[in-house]
Amino acid sequence: MKFKSLMTAVALLATTLGAFAAGAAVDVKNPWARVTVKGQMATGVFMTLTAKEGGKLVAVASPVAGVVQVHEMKMEEGVMKMAEVKGGLDLPAGKAVELKPGGYHVMLMDLKAPLVKGTVLPLTLVFKDAKGAETRMELKVPVAATAPGDMGQPAAMDHSMHNMPGMHPAAKQ
């Protein structure tokens, strides 16, 4: 009898957790982080975010990097430029926002160790809704050479050569 009660409690808990996950304010699809090589101090993390009621991605954190920011790449006067998105990334209600190479993406800088293909990295996303309430989402992001489903095609952008503070090894004196 106790076994049956335990199984019922476990089933109820699983159903409750499933309903909680289904009710998440932001849907995250296909997250992945690009592999790095020895000495590479930065890389990108990519995914698709869809907010049910709109809001913003206001912060990102990971223990694998000293600095984690949301960046945007865009053409300005014929030159591709990358900069941090200040004030958060807008997530319009019901509209998918793609974080991809060459556009919006999460930058991991001052990496503590190389990111190896086949491993996963912890990533925390912090969202703010229209009322100002914050929600945290913990992800386990797979590390890969290309996006899921790319079938080995080369990635559109290589972050290894950006000459920005924290994105290259410190000069040896």
CSV table of C-alpha atoms in Angstrom, one decimal:
chain,number,residue,atom,x,y,z
A,1,MET,CA,0.0,0.0,0.0
A,2,LYS,CA,2.8,2.4,0.8
A,3,PHE,CA,4.5,1.7,-2.5
A,4,LYS,CA,1.2,2.6,-4.4
A,5,SER,CA,1.0,5.9,-2.4
A,6,LEU,CA,4.6,6.7,-3.1
A,7,MET,CA,4.1,6.1,-6.9
A,8,THR,CA,1.0,8.3,-6.8
A,9,ALA,CA,2.9,11.1,-5.2
A,10,VAL,CA,5.8,10.7,-7.7
A,11,ALA,CA,3.3,10.8,-10.6
A,12,LEU,CA,1.6,13.9,-9.1
A,13,LEU,CA,4.9,15.7,-8.6
A,14,ALA,CA,6.0,14.9,-12.2
A,15,THR,CA,2.7,16.2,-13.6
A,16,THR,CA,3.0,19.4,-11.5
A,17,LEU,CA,6.6,20.0,-12.6
A,18,GLY,CA,5.5,19.4,-16.2
A,19,ALA,CA,2.7,21.9,-15.9
A,20,PHE,CA,5.1,24.4,-14.3
A,21,ALA,CA,7.6,24.0,-17.2
A,22,ALA,CA,4.9,24.3,-19.8
A,23,GLY,CA,3.8,27.6,-18.2
A,24,ALA,CA,7.3,29.1,-18.5
A,25,ALA,CA,7.2,32.7,-19.6
A,26,VAL,CA,9.9,32.2,-22.3
A,27,ASP,CA,10.4,29.1,-24.5
A,28,VAL,CA,14.0,28.3,-25.3
A,29,LYS,CA,14.8,26.2,-28.4
A,30,ASN,CA,18.0,24.7,-29.7
A,31,PRO,CA,20.6,26.2,-27.4
A,32,TRP,CA,24.2,25.5,-28.3
A,33,ALA,CA,27.6,26.9,-27.6
A,34,ARG,CA,30.5,26.9,-30.1
A,35,VAL,CA,33.6,24.9,-29.3
A,36,THR,CA,36.9,26.6,-28.6
A,37,VAL,CA,40.5,25.8,-29.0
A,38,LYS,CA,43.4,26.2,-26.5
A,39,GLY,CA,44.1,29.9,-25.9
A,40,GLN,CA,40.7,31.1,-27.3
A,41,MET,CA,39.2,33.3,-24.6
A,42,ALA,CA,35.7,33.9,-26.1
A,43,THR,CA,32.9,32.1,-27.9
A,44,GLY,CA,29.2,32.5,-28.7
A,45,VAL,CA,26.1,30.8,-27.4
A,46,PHE,CA,23.0,30.6,-29.7
A,47,MET,CA,19.3,29.7,-29.3
A,48,THR,CA,15.8,30.9,-30.2
A,49,LEU,CA,13.7,32.6,-27.5
A,50,THR,CA,9.9,33.1,-27.7
A,51,ALA,CA,8.2,35.1,-24.9
A,52,LYS,CA,4.5,34.3,-24.4
A,53,GLU,CA,3.6,37.7,-23.2
A,54,GLY,CA,6.7,39.8,-24.1
A,55,GLY,CA,9.5,41.0,-22.0
A,56,LYS,CA,13.3,41.2,-22.0
A,57,LEU,CA,16.4,39.1,-21.6
A,58,VAL,CA,18.1,41.3,-19.0
A,59,ALA,CA,21.1,39.2,-17.9
A,60,VAL,CA,23.0,36.0,-18.6
A,61,ALA,CA,25.5,34.2,-16.4
A,62,SER,CA,27.7,31.1,-16.6
A,63,PRO,CA,30.5,29.8,-14.3
A,64,VAL,CA,32.6,28.9,-17.4
A,65,ALA,CA,33.3,32.6,-18.2
A,66,GLY,CA,34.4,35.7,-16.4
A,67,VAL,CA,32.2,37.9,-18.5
A,68,VAL,CA,28.8,37.0,-20.1
A,69,GLN,CA,26.9,39.5,-22.2
A,70,VAL,CA,24.2,39.6,-24.9
A,71,HIS,CA,25.7,41.1,-28.1
A,72,GLU,CA,24.5,42.2,-31.5
A,73,MET,CA,26.3,42.2,-34.7
A,74,LYS,CA,25.2,44.7,-37.4
A,75,MET,CA,26.5,46.6,-40.4
A,76,GLU,CA,27.3,50.2,-39.8
A,77,GLU,CA,28.6,52.3,-42.7
A,78,GLY,CA,29.8,49.2,-44.5
A,79,VAL,CA,31.6,47.7,-41.5
A,80,MET,CA,30.3,44.8,-39.4
A,81,LYS,CA,30.3,45.8,-35.7
A,82,MET,CA,29.6,43.9,-32.5
A,83,ALA,CA,28.4,45.6,-29.3
A,84,GLU,CA,26.8,44.7,-26.1
A,85,VAL,CA,23.0,45.1,-26.0
A,86,LYS,CA,22.4,47.6,-23.3
A,87,GLY,CA,19.2,47.6,-21.3
A,88,GLY,CA,18.2,44.0,-22.3
A,89,LEU,CA,17.2,42.2,-25.4
A,90,ASP,CA,13.5,42.9,-26.3
A,91,LEU,CA,11.3,39.8,-26.6
A,92,PRO,CA,8.1,40.8,-28.3
A,93,ALA,CA,5.0,38.7,-27.3
A,94,GLY,CA,4.8,35.5,-29.4
A,95,LYS,CA,7.6,36.4,-31.7
A,96,ALA,CA,10.7,34.2,-32.0
A,97,VAL,CA,13.9,36.1,-31.4
A,98,GLU,CA,16.9,34.2,-32.9
A,99,LEU,CA,20.3,34.4,-31.2
A,100,LYS,CA,22.5,33.2,-34.1
A,101,PRO,CA,26.0,33.8,-35.5
A,102,GLY,CA,26.1,37.2,-37.2
A,103,GLY,CA,23.2,38.6,-35.2
A,104,TYR,CA,22.1,38.6,-31.6
A,105,HIS,CA,24.1,36.1,-29.5
A,106,VAL,CA,25.4,35.5,-26.0
A,107,MET,CA,29.1,36.2,-25.6
A,108,LEU,CA,31.2,34.2,-23.2
A,109,MET,CA,34.4,36.1,-22.5
A,110,ASP,CA,37.4,35.4,-20.3
A,111,LEU,CA,36.8,31.7,-20.6
A,112,LYS,CA,38.2,29.6,-17.7
A,113,ALA,CA,38.9,26.6,-19.9
A,114,PRO,CA,38.3,25.5,-23.5
A,115,LEU,CA,34.8,24.4,-24.4
A,116,VAL,CA,35.0,20.8,-25.7
A,117,LYS,CA,32.6,19.3,-28.3
A,118,GLY,CA,30.1,16.9,-26.7
A,119,THR,CA,30.2,18.6,-23.2
A,120,VAL,CA,27.5,20.9,-21.7
A,121,LEU,CA,27.8,24.2,-20.0
A,122,PRO,CA,25.5,25.7,-17.4
A,123,LEU,CA,23.9,29.0,-18.4
A,124,THR,CA,21.4,31.1,-16.5
A,125,LEU,CA,19.1,33.4,-18.3
A,126,VAL,CA,17.3,36.2,-16.5
A,127,PHE,CA,14.1,37.6,-18.0
A,128,LYS,CA,12.0,40.6,-17.0
A,129,ASP,CA,8.3,40.8,-17.9
A,130,ALA,CA,6.3,43.9,-18.6
A,131,LYS,CA,5.4,44.3,-14.9
A,132,GLY,CA,9.1,44.2,-13.9
A,133,ALA,CA,9.0,40.7,-12.4
A,134,GLU,CA,12.3,38.7,-13.0
A,135,THR,CA,12.4,35.1,-13.8
A,136,ARG,CA,15.5,32.9,-13.9
A,137,MET,CA,16.0,29.9,-16.2
A,138,GLU,CA,18.8,27.4,-15.8
A,139,LEU,CA,20.0,25.7,-19.0
A,140,LYS,CA,22.5,22.9,-19.8
A,141,VAL,CA,23.8,24.0,-23.2
A,142,PRO,CA,25.5,21.5,-25.5
A,143,VAL,CA,28.9,22.5,-26.9
A,144,ALA,CA,29.2,21.8,-30.7
A,145,ALA,CA,31.2,22.9,-33.7
A,146,THR,CA,28.0,23.8,-35.6
A,147,ALA,CA,24.3,24.5,-34.9
A,148,PRO,CA,22.1,21.4,-34.3
A,149,GLY,CA,20.9,20.2,-37.7
A,150,ASP,CA,23.6,22.0,-39.7
A,151,MET,CA,25.0,18.6,-40.8
A,152,GLY,CA,28.6,19.7,-40.5
A,153,GLN,CA,28.4,23.0,-42.4
A,154,PRO,CA,30.9,25.6,-41.3
A,155,ALA,CA,29.6,28.1,-38.8
A,156,ALA,CA,28.8,31.6,-40.1
A,157,MET,CA,31.0,33.4,-37.6
A,158,ASP,CA,34.2,32.8,-35.7
A,159,HIS,CA,34.6,34.6,-32.5
A,160,SER,CA,38.2,33.6,-32.0
A,161,MET,CA,39.8,36.7,-33.6
A,162,HIS,CA,37.9,39.5,-32.0
A,163,ASN,CA,40.3,42.0,-30.5
A,164,MET,CA,38.3,43.2,-27.6
A,165,PRO,CA,39.1,43.4,-23.9
A,166,GLY,CA,38.8,40.0,-22.3
A,167,MET,CA,38.5,38.2,-25.6
A,168,HIS,CA,42.1,37.3,-26.1
A,169,PRO,CA,44.9,35.9,-23.8
A,170,ALA,CA,46.8,38.5,-21.8
A,171,ALA,CA,50.1,39.5,-23.3
A,172,LYS,CA,53.0,37.8,-21.6
A,173,GLN,CA,55.6,40.2,-20.3
